[in-house]
PDB file of C-alpha atoms in Angstrom:
ATOM      1  CA  UNK A   1       8.154 -21.781   3.332  1.00 89.00           C
ATOM      2  CA  UNK A   2      11.916 -21.233   2.970  1.00 93.00           C
ATOM      3  CA  UNK A   3      13.587 -17.958   3.655  1.00 93.00           C
ATOM      4  CA  UNK A   4      16.798 -17.036   1.476  1.00 92.00           C
ATOM      5  CA  UNK A   5      19.444 -14.276   2.518  1.00 90.00           C
ATOM      6  CA  UNK A   6      21.219 -12.460  -0.453  1.00 85.00           C
ATOM      7  CA  UNK A   7      25.013 -12.101   0.737  1.00 84.00           C
ATOM      8  CA  UNK A   8      25.988 -10.470  -2.570  1.00 79.00           C
ATOM      9  CA  UNK A   9      23.718  -8.857  -5.049  1.00 72.00           C
ATOM     10  CA  UNK A  10      21.339  -6.589  -3.359  1.00 68.00           C
ATOM     11  CA  UNK A  11      22.509  -3.104  -1.830  1.00 79.00           C
ATOM     12  CA  UNK A  12      18.993  -2.507  -0.419  1.00 83.00           C
ATOM     13  CA  UNK A  13      19.014  -4.209   3.360  1.00 82.00           C
ATOM     14  CA  UNK A  14      15.215  -4.370   3.056  1.00 84.00           C
ATOM     15  CA  UNK A  15      15.707  -6.712   0.159  1.00 86.00           C
ATOM     16  CA  UNK A  16      18.146  -9.115   1.260  1.00 88.00           C
ATOM     17  CA  UNK A  17      15.807 -11.524   3.039  1.00 90.00           C
ATOM     18  CA  UNK A  18      13.273 -13.166   0.347  1.00 92.00           C
ATOM     19  CA  UNK A  19      10.698 -15.738   1.518  1.00 94.00           C
ATOM     20  CA  UNK A  20       9.693 -18.302  -1.289  1.00 95.00           C
ATOM     21  CA  UNK A  21       6.610 -20.916  -1.088  1.00 93.00           C
ATOM     22  CA  UNK A  22       6.326 -22.786  -4.288  1.00 90.00           C
ATOM     23  CA  UNK A  23       6.637 -20.345  -7.219  1.00 91.00           C
ATOM     24  CA  UNK A  24       5.683 -17.490  -4.828  1.00 92.00           C
ATOM     25  CA  UNK A  25       8.511 -15.102  -3.752  1.00 93.00           C
ATOM     26  CA  UNK A  26       8.142 -12.202  -1.223  1.00 93.00           C
ATOM     27  CA  UNK A  27      10.500  -9.890   0.531  1.00 91.00           C
ATOM     28  CA  UNK A  28      10.461 -10.190   4.246  1.00 90.00           C
ATOM     29  CA  UNK A  29       8.691  -7.193   5.579  1.00 89.00           C
ATOM     30  CA  UNK A  30      10.680  -6.602   8.913  1.00 87.00           C
ATOM     31  CA  UNK A  31       7.721  -5.461  10.962  1.00 85.00           C
ATOM     32  CA  UNK A  32       8.370  -6.363  14.776  1.00 80.00           C
ATOM     33  CA  UNK A  33       5.399  -8.135  15.990  1.00 77.00           C
ATOM     34  CA  UNK A  34       6.759  -9.312  19.338  1.00 79.00           C
ATOM     35  CA  UNK A  35       6.989 -12.792  20.300  1.00 79.00           C
ATOM     36  CA  UNK A  36       4.027 -14.507  19.221  1.00 75.00           C
ATOM     37  CA  UNK A  37       2.286 -17.638  19.848  1.00 80.00           C
ATOM     38  CA  UNK A  38       2.711 -20.379  17.373  1.00 82.00           C
ATOM     39  CA  UNK A  39       0.123 -22.142  15.362  1.00 84.00           C
ATOM     40  CA  UNK A  40       0.068 -25.673  15.265  1.00 86.00           C
ATOM     41  CA  UNK A  41       1.656 -26.819  11.779  1.00 86.00           C
ATOM     42  CA  UNK A  42      -0.899 -29.309  10.193  1.00 88.00           C
ATOM     43  CA  UNK A  43      -1.222 -30.141   6.618  1.00 90.00           C
ATOM     44  CA  UNK A  44      -4.219 -28.201   6.481  1.00 88.00           C
ATOM     45  CA  UNK A  45      -2.332 -25.126   7.556  1.00 88.00           C
ATOM     46  CA  UNK A  46       0.334 -25.946   4.951  1.00 91.00           C
ATOM     47  CA  UNK A  47      -2.347 -25.970   2.086  1.00 92.00           C
ATOM     48  CA  UNK A  48      -3.955 -22.928   3.627  1.00 92.00           C
ATOM     49  CA  UNK A  49      -0.505 -21.105   3.330  1.00 93.00           C
ATOM     50  CA  UNK A  50       0.255 -22.336   0.017  1.00 94.00           C
ATOM     51  CA  UNK A  51      -3.172 -21.139  -1.438  1.00 94.00           C
ATOM     52  CA  UNK A  52      -2.995 -17.786   0.566  1.00 94.00           C
ATOM     53  CA  UNK A  53       0.767 -17.266  -0.575  1.00 94.00           C
ATOM     54  CA  UNK A  54      -0.396 -18.190  -4.329  1.00 94.00           C
ATOM     55  CA  UNK A  55      -3.351 -15.645  -4.377  1.00 93.00           C
ATOM     56  CA  UNK A  56      -0.845 -12.730  -2.891  1.00 93.00           C
ATOM     57  CA  UNK A  57       1.519 -13.655  -5.471  1.00 92.00           C
ATOM     58  CA  UNK A  58      -1.450 -13.307  -8.064  1.00 91.00           C
ATOM     59  CA  UNK A  59      -2.130  -9.765  -6.476  1.00 90.00           C
ATOM     60  CA  UNK A  60      -5.337 -11.276  -4.972  1.00 90.00           C
ATOM     61  CA  UNK A  61      -6.284 -11.494  -1.501  1.00 87.00           C
ATOM     62  CA  UNK A  62      -7.561 -14.587   0.214  1.00 90.00           C
ATOM     63  CA  UNK A  63     -10.871 -15.793   1.693  1.00 91.00           C
ATOM     64  CA  UNK A  64     -10.549 -18.787   4.444  1.00 89.00           C
ATOM     65  CA  UNK A  65     -13.976 -20.294   4.852  1.00 86.00           C
ATOM     66  CA  UNK A  66     -15.288 -22.756   7.436  1.00 84.00           C
ATOM     67  CA  UNK A  67     -16.974 -23.011  10.813  1.00 85.00           C
ATOM     68  CA  UNK A  68     -16.418 -20.987  13.881  1.00 83.00           C
ATOM     69  CA  UNK A  69     -13.277 -21.797  15.901  1.00 84.00           C
ATOM     70  CA  UNK A  70     -11.433 -23.615  13.367  1.00 85.00           C
ATOM     71  CA  UNK A  71      -8.504 -21.014  13.061  1.00 87.00           C
ATOM     72  CA  UNK A  72      -9.146 -19.078   9.915  1.00 90.00           C
ATOM     73  CA  UNK A  73      -8.209 -16.000  11.265  1.00 91.00           C
ATOM     74  CA  UNK A  74      -5.112 -17.033  13.176  1.00 92.00           C
ATOM     75  CA  UNK A  75      -3.620 -18.784  10.191  1.00 92.00           C
ATOM     76  CA  UNK A  76      -4.036 -15.322   8.436  1.00 93.00           C
ATOM     77  CA  UNK A  77      -2.083 -13.628  11.129  1.00 92.00           C
ATOM     78  CA  UNK A  78       0.360 -16.479  11.234  1.00 92.00           C
ATOM     79  CA  UNK A  79       1.068 -16.041   7.665  1.00 92.00           C
ATOM     80  CA  UNK A  80       1.468 -12.311   8.065  1.00 92.00           C
ATOM     81  CA  UNK A  81       4.125 -12.781  11.187  1.00 90.00           C
ATOM     82  CA  UNK A  82       5.774 -15.365   8.903  1.00 91.00           C
ATOM     83  CA  UNK A  83       6.186 -12.621   5.962  1.00 92.00           C
ATOM     84  CA  UNK A  84       7.168  -9.879   8.706  1.00 91.00           C
ATOM     85  CA  UNK A  85       4.016  -7.994   7.924  1.00 93.00           C
ATOM     86  CA  UNK A  86       1.450  -6.264  10.038  1.00 93.00           C
ATOM     87  CA  UNK A  87      -1.838  -7.927  10.053  1.00 93.00           C
ATOM     88  CA  UNK A  88      -5.062  -5.865  11.437  1.00 94.00           C
ATOM     89  CA  UNK A  89      -7.888  -7.803  11.910  1.00 94.00           C
ATOM     90  CA  UNK A  90     -11.608  -6.019  11.839  1.00 92.00           C
ATOM     91  CA  UNK A  91     -14.541  -8.004  13.171  1.00 90.00           C
ATOM     92  CA  UNK A  92     -17.554  -7.086  10.846  1.00 86.00           C
ATOM     93  CA  UNK A  93     -20.849  -6.787  12.121  1.00 83.00           C
ATOM     94  CA  UNK A  94     -23.970  -4.894  11.363  1.00 81.00           C
ATOM     95  CA  UNK A  95     -22.452  -1.623  12.660  1.00 81.00           C
ATOM     96  CA  UNK A  96     -19.971  -1.491  10.026  1.00 83.00           C
ATOM     97  CA  UNK A  97     -20.552   1.179   7.058  1.00 84.00           C
ATOM     98  CA  UNK A  98     -19.327   2.108   3.818  1.00 84.00           C
ATOM     99  CA  UNK A  99     -17.391   5.038   4.844  1.00 86.00           C
ATOM    100  CA  UNK A 100     -15.884   3.120   7.865  1.00 86.00           C
ATOM    101  CA  UNK A 101     -14.594   0.431   5.614  1.00 88.00           C
ATOM    102  CA  UNK A 102     -13.457   2.901   3.040  1.00 89.00           C
ATOM    103  CA  UNK A 103     -10.849   4.517   5.558  1.00 90.00           C
ATOM    104  CA  UNK A 104      -9.796   1.146   6.611  1.00 92.00           C
ATOM    105  CA  UNK A 105      -8.746   0.545   3.069  1.00 93.00           C
ATOM    106  CA  UNK A 106      -7.068   3.721   2.566  1.00 92.00           C
ATOM    107  CA  UNK A 107      -4.980   3.078   5.605  1.00 93.00           C
ATOM    108  CA  UNK A 108      -4.312  -0.400   4.590  1.00 93.00           C
ATOM    109  CA  UNK A 109      -3.295   0.878   1.032  1.00 92.00           C
ATOM    110  CA  UNK A 110      -0.919   3.419   2.312  1.00 92.00           C
ATOM    111  CA  UNK A 111       0.855   1.278   4.868  1.00 91.00           C
ATOM    112  CA  UNK A 112       1.275  -1.995   3.116  1.00 90.00           C
ATOM    113  CA  UNK A 113      -0.353  -3.923   6.029  1.00 93.00           C
ATOM    114  CA  UNK A 114      -2.572  -7.135   5.482  1.00 95.00           C
ATOM    115  CA  UNK A 115      -6.275  -6.513   6.614  1.00 95.00           C
ATOM    116  CA  UNK A 116      -8.211  -9.335   7.663  1.00 95.00           C
ATOM    117  CA  UNK A 117     -12.243  -8.754   7.642  1.00 93.00           C
ATOM    118  CA  UNK A 118     -13.134 -11.634  10.155  1.00 91.00           C
ATOM    119  CA  UNK A 119     -16.873 -12.832   9.676  1.00 88.00           C
ATOM    120  CA  UNK A 120     -17.190 -10.831   6.537  1.00 87.00           C
ATOM    121  CA  UNK A 121     -20.640 -12.453   5.621  1.00 84.00           C
ATOM    122  CA  UNK A 122     -22.422 -10.475   8.614  1.00 85.00           C
ATOM    123  CA  UNK A 123     -22.287  -7.229   6.765  1.00 85.00           C
ATOM    124  CA  UNK A 124     -25.462  -5.880   5.305  1.00 84.00           C
ATOM    125  CA  UNK A 125     -26.022  -6.844   1.762  1.00 85.00           C
ATOM    126  CA  UNK A 126     -25.845  -3.227   0.759  1.00 86.00           C
ATOM    127  CA  UNK A 127     -22.323  -2.787   2.523  1.00 87.00           C
ATOM    128  CA  UNK A 128     -21.122  -6.127   0.998  1.00 87.00           C
ATOM    129  CA  UNK A 129     -21.718  -4.848  -2.624  1.00 86.00           C
ATOM    130  CA  UNK A 130     -19.879  -1.509  -1.988  1.00 87.00           C
ATOM    131  CA  UNK A 131     -17.062  -3.008  -0.277  1.00 89.00           C
ATOM    132  CA  UNK A 132     -16.638  -5.832  -2.744  1.00 89.00           C
ATOM    133  CA  UNK A 133     -16.339  -3.122  -5.440  1.00 90.00           C
ATOM    134  CA  UNK A 134     -13.607  -1.460  -3.408  1.00 91.00           C
ATOM    135  CA  UNK A 135     -11.844  -4.511  -3.026  1.00 92.00           C
ATOM    136  CA  UNK A 136     -11.873  -5.064  -6.894  1.00 93.00           C
ATOM    137  CA  UNK A 137     -10.487  -1.517  -7.323  1.00 93.00           C
ATOM    138  CA  UNK A 138      -7.400  -2.145  -5.136  1.00 94.00           C
ATOM    139  CA  UNK A 139      -6.783  -5.624  -6.643  1.00 93.00           C
ATOM    140  CA  UNK A 140      -6.712  -4.536 -10.349  1.00 94.00           C
ATOM    141  CA  UNK A 141      -4.383  -1.595  -9.036  1.00 94.00           C
ATOM    142  CA  UNK A 142      -2.213  -4.358  -7.596  1.00 93.00           C
ATOM    143  CA  UNK A 143      -2.388  -6.503 -10.751  1.00 93.00           C
ATOM    144  CA  UNK A 144      -1.579  -3.448 -12.996  1.00 94.00           C
ATOM    145  CA  UNK A 145       1.442  -2.625 -10.657  1.00 92.00           C
ATOM    146  CA  UNK A 146       0.298   0.619 -10.448  1.00 92.00           C
ATOM    147  CA  UNK A 147       1.456   3.049  -8.051  1.00 91.00           C
ATOM    148  CA  UNK A 148      -1.882   4.786  -6.882  1.00 92.00           C
ATOM    149  CA  UNK A 149      -5.373   3.691  -6.655  1.00 93.00           C
ATOM    150  CA  UNK A 150      -8.772   5.812  -6.587  1.00 91.00           C
ATOM    151  CA  UNK A 151     -10.834   5.256  -3.225  1.00 88.00           C
ATOM    152  CA  UNK A 152     -13.970   7.300  -2.014  1.00 84.00           C
ATOM    153  CA  UNK A 153     -12.989   9.838  -4.696  1.00 86.00           C
ATOM    154  CA  UNK A 154      -9.356  10.471  -3.689  1.00 87.00           C
ATOM    155  CA  UNK A 155      -6.151   9.243  -5.629  1.00 92.00           C
ATOM    156  CA  UNK A 156      -3.708   7.775  -3.086  1.00 92.00           C
ATOM    157  CA  UNK A 157      -0.519   6.004  -2.965  1.00 93.00           C
ATOM    158  CA  UNK A 158      -0.714   2.115  -2.926  1.00 93.00           C
ATOM    159  CA  UNK A 159       1.867  -0.171  -1.468  1.00 92.00           C
ATOM    160  CA  UNK A 160       2.329  -3.353  -3.273  1.00 90.00           C
ATOM    161  CA  UNK A 161       2.943  -5.311  -0.147  1.00 91.00           C
ATOM    162  CA  UNK A 162      -0.713  -4.716   1.059  1.00 93.00           C
ATOM    163  CA  UNK A 163      -3.124  -7.678   1.248  1.00 93.00           C
ATOM    164  CA  UNK A 164      -6.804  -8.002   1.972  1.00 94.00           C
ATOM    165  CA  UNK A 165      -8.117 -11.205   3.667  1.00 95.00           C
ATOM    166  CA  UNK A 166     -11.828 -12.212   4.474  1.00 92.00           C
ATOM    167  CA  UNK A 167     -13.068 -14.821   6.814  1.00 91.00           C
ATOM    168  CA  UNK A 168     -16.524 -16.230   6.647  1.00 88.00           C
ATOM    169  CA  UNK A 169     -18.738 -18.635   8.585  1.00 81.00           C
ATOM    170  CA  UNK A 170     -21.204 -20.834   6.891  1.00 76.00           C
ATOM    171  CA  UNK A 171     -24.710 -20.575   8.065  1.00 70.00           C
ATOM    172  CA  UNK A 172     -24.515 -17.198   9.690  1.00 62.00           C
ATOM    173  CA  UNK A 173     -28.168 -15.938   9.573  1.00 56.00           C
ATOM    174  CA  UNK A 174     -27.975 -12.304  10.612  1.00 53.00           C
TER     175      UNK A 174
END
C-alpha cells in the first residue's frame, strides 16, 4: 500500500492524498480514528488487503472467511483505518431483522462508511436472502456509478466511498 501526495494538480484538498495498491487507487478519507492498535503485518494480511482493495476497486465488497479468532474483522477494520474510512462493525445474530439491516444500509450509503457484518452466517435464512438482495442492489448502483439507489422503497443518495464487508465462521450451526 503506497500513499501519494499531489503537490500541484489537484485544488481540492480532499483529493490530494491518494492510496494505491496494485491497480487500485483510492482517495484518503480523512476520518479521524484516534490512535488505533496496529495489526501484525503478515503475508496473509497482505494478501487479504490486496483482495479487499481489488474488490473495492471493482465496487464490490469483501467476505473474509475462516475460523473464529483469526482476525477477519480486525483486518477489515485495519484496512478501513489505512484508507481513512470509518468502519462500523455489526455483530449479526438471530435478533437481526430485515428492517434493522435496511436502516443500517441506508446510513452506510449516505455517509460513505464501511460496514462490517460480523458472523453473517448466523442470520436466519429468510433474512440472509433479503439482505443479500439489498447488498446486490447497492453494488449494482456503485458499479454503474449512480448517484442514488432505492432501498426499502426510498430513493437515497449513495456515497461512492462506502463498502460492505461480511465475515463468516465455518461450521456455525445456529
